[in-house]
Amino acid sequence: MKYSILLLIGFLVITLAFIFFPERKFIFDPLIDTKFSTPHTFKNFKDVTVGMDTIQVEELIGRPMSRSFSVKYSKCKNVTNSNLFNYSKDGACSWGDFAWLGLYIFYDEDYFVCRKGESFRYD
């Protein structure tokens, strides 16, 4: 009887946590809800450097999962319009909705890396 009550209380606590704190990093695996463009994208992302072209980047981390063109908020020096390529997205975890790691690269008008970044997204 006591075991059943404790089990019910535990279930309620976990359920309320999902309701009131819906999107957060999963403590045991922060990347659990992140889909990467290839299996080696995350590992090799650190090796992408400013000045690389899209072919070099694709050889290193694979093709992007999405692209946005003529982006004005890249903060790339001396670049008016840049192109934003995303190499990860949400939705890898089938049983919960957690924060995911966004990996992105800004390319200049000639498609050379002018900036890269990564940040956890809570959407």
C-alpha positions as a printed Julia matrix, in Angstrom:
123×3 Matrix{Float64}:
  0.0    0.0     0.0
  2.76   2.46    0.96
  4.66   1.53   -2.21
  1.58   2.31   -4.33
  1.14   5.71   -2.69
  4.81   6.58   -3.15
  4.63   5.5    -6.78
  1.54   7.64   -7.34
  3.18  10.67   -5.68
  6.3   10.21   -7.8
  4.22  10.01  -10.96
  2.32  13.19  -10.01
  5.55  15.08   -9.29
  7.04  14.09  -12.64
  3.81  14.96  -14.46
  3.62  18.39  -12.81
  7.27  19.03  -13.65
  6.53  18.39  -17.34
  3.51  20.7   -17.2
  5.14  23.64  -15.42
  8.65  23.28  -16.84
  7.95  21.91  -20.31
 11.22  22.45  -22.11
 14.57  22.09  -20.39
 17.81  20.18  -20.78
 17.5   16.5   -19.98
 19.89  16.04  -17.07
 21.18  12.62  -18.14
 21.74  13.5   -21.82
 21.53  17.21  -22.82
 21.56  16.26  -26.54
 18.68  13.75  -26.28
 16.26  15.9   -28.35
 18.77  17.12  -30.97
 18.8   15.74  -34.51
 22.11  16.35  -36.29
 22.6   16.42  -40.06
 25.04  13.47  -39.82
 26.29  11.28  -36.97
 29.64  13.12  -36.92
 28.26  16.69  -37.13
 28.49  17.44  -33.4
 31.96  15.96  -33.0
 33.45  17.79  -36.01
 31.63  21.12  -35.61
 34.49  22.5   -33.51
 36.82  22.05  -36.52
 34.85  24.44  -38.75
 36.73  27.73  -39.02
 36.06  31.17  -40.47
 37.09  31.27  -44.13
 36.13  27.7   -45.05
 33.83  27.3   -48.05
 30.64  25.23  -48.16
 32.39  22.25  -49.8
 34.97  22.03  -47.0
 32.24  22.34  -44.38
 30.09  19.64  -46.02
 33.05  17.25  -46.09
 33.58  17.87  -42.39
 30.05  17.96  -40.93
 27.63  17.07  -43.75
 24.88  18.97  -45.53
 22.78  21.52  -43.63
 19.29  20.62  -42.43
 17.88  24.04  -43.37
 19.01  27.27  -45.01
 17.97  30.92  -44.85
 19.24  33.37  -47.43
 19.88  37.13  -47.21
 19.93  37.19  -43.41
 20.7   40.64  -42.0
 21.42  39.81  -38.33
 24.57  37.68  -38.66
 27.01  40.16  -37.06
 29.6   39.16  -39.66
 32.09  41.96  -40.23
 31.82  43.76  -43.59
 28.92  41.54  -44.72
 25.52  43.06  -45.47
 23.62  39.88  -46.35
 24.7   36.51  -45.08
 23.3   33.02  -45.48
 22.35  31.01  -42.39
 22.72  27.22  -42.55
 21.46  25.07  -39.67
 23.09  21.71  -38.96
 20.74  20.48  -36.22
 17.07  20.6   -35.28
 14.56  19.67  -32.61
 12.65  16.41  -32.28
 15.05  13.51  -31.73
 13.38  12.32  -28.52
 10.12  10.43  -29.11
  8.95  10.34  -25.49
  9.54  13.93  -24.33
 10.13  17.51  -25.42
 13.48  18.82  -24.24
 15.85  21.63  -25.09
 18.01  20.96  -28.14
 21.38  22.2   -29.32
 21.27  24.49  -32.35
 24.4   24.37  -34.53
 24.5   27.12  -37.15
 26.91  28.71  -39.59
 26.68  32.08  -41.32
 28.2   32.28  -44.78
 29.01  35.5   -46.62
 27.79  36.33  -50.14
 30.55  34.14  -51.63
 29.66  31.21  -49.34
 32.67  31.34  -47.06
 32.15  30.89  -43.32
 32.03  34.27  -41.61
 30.62  33.11  -38.24
 29.47  29.94  -36.5
 27.67  29.29  -33.28
 25.85  26.89  -31.04
 23.2   27.45  -28.41
 20.54  25.5   -26.59
 17.03  26.27  -27.81
 13.98  26.08  -25.58
 11.06  26.09  -28.01
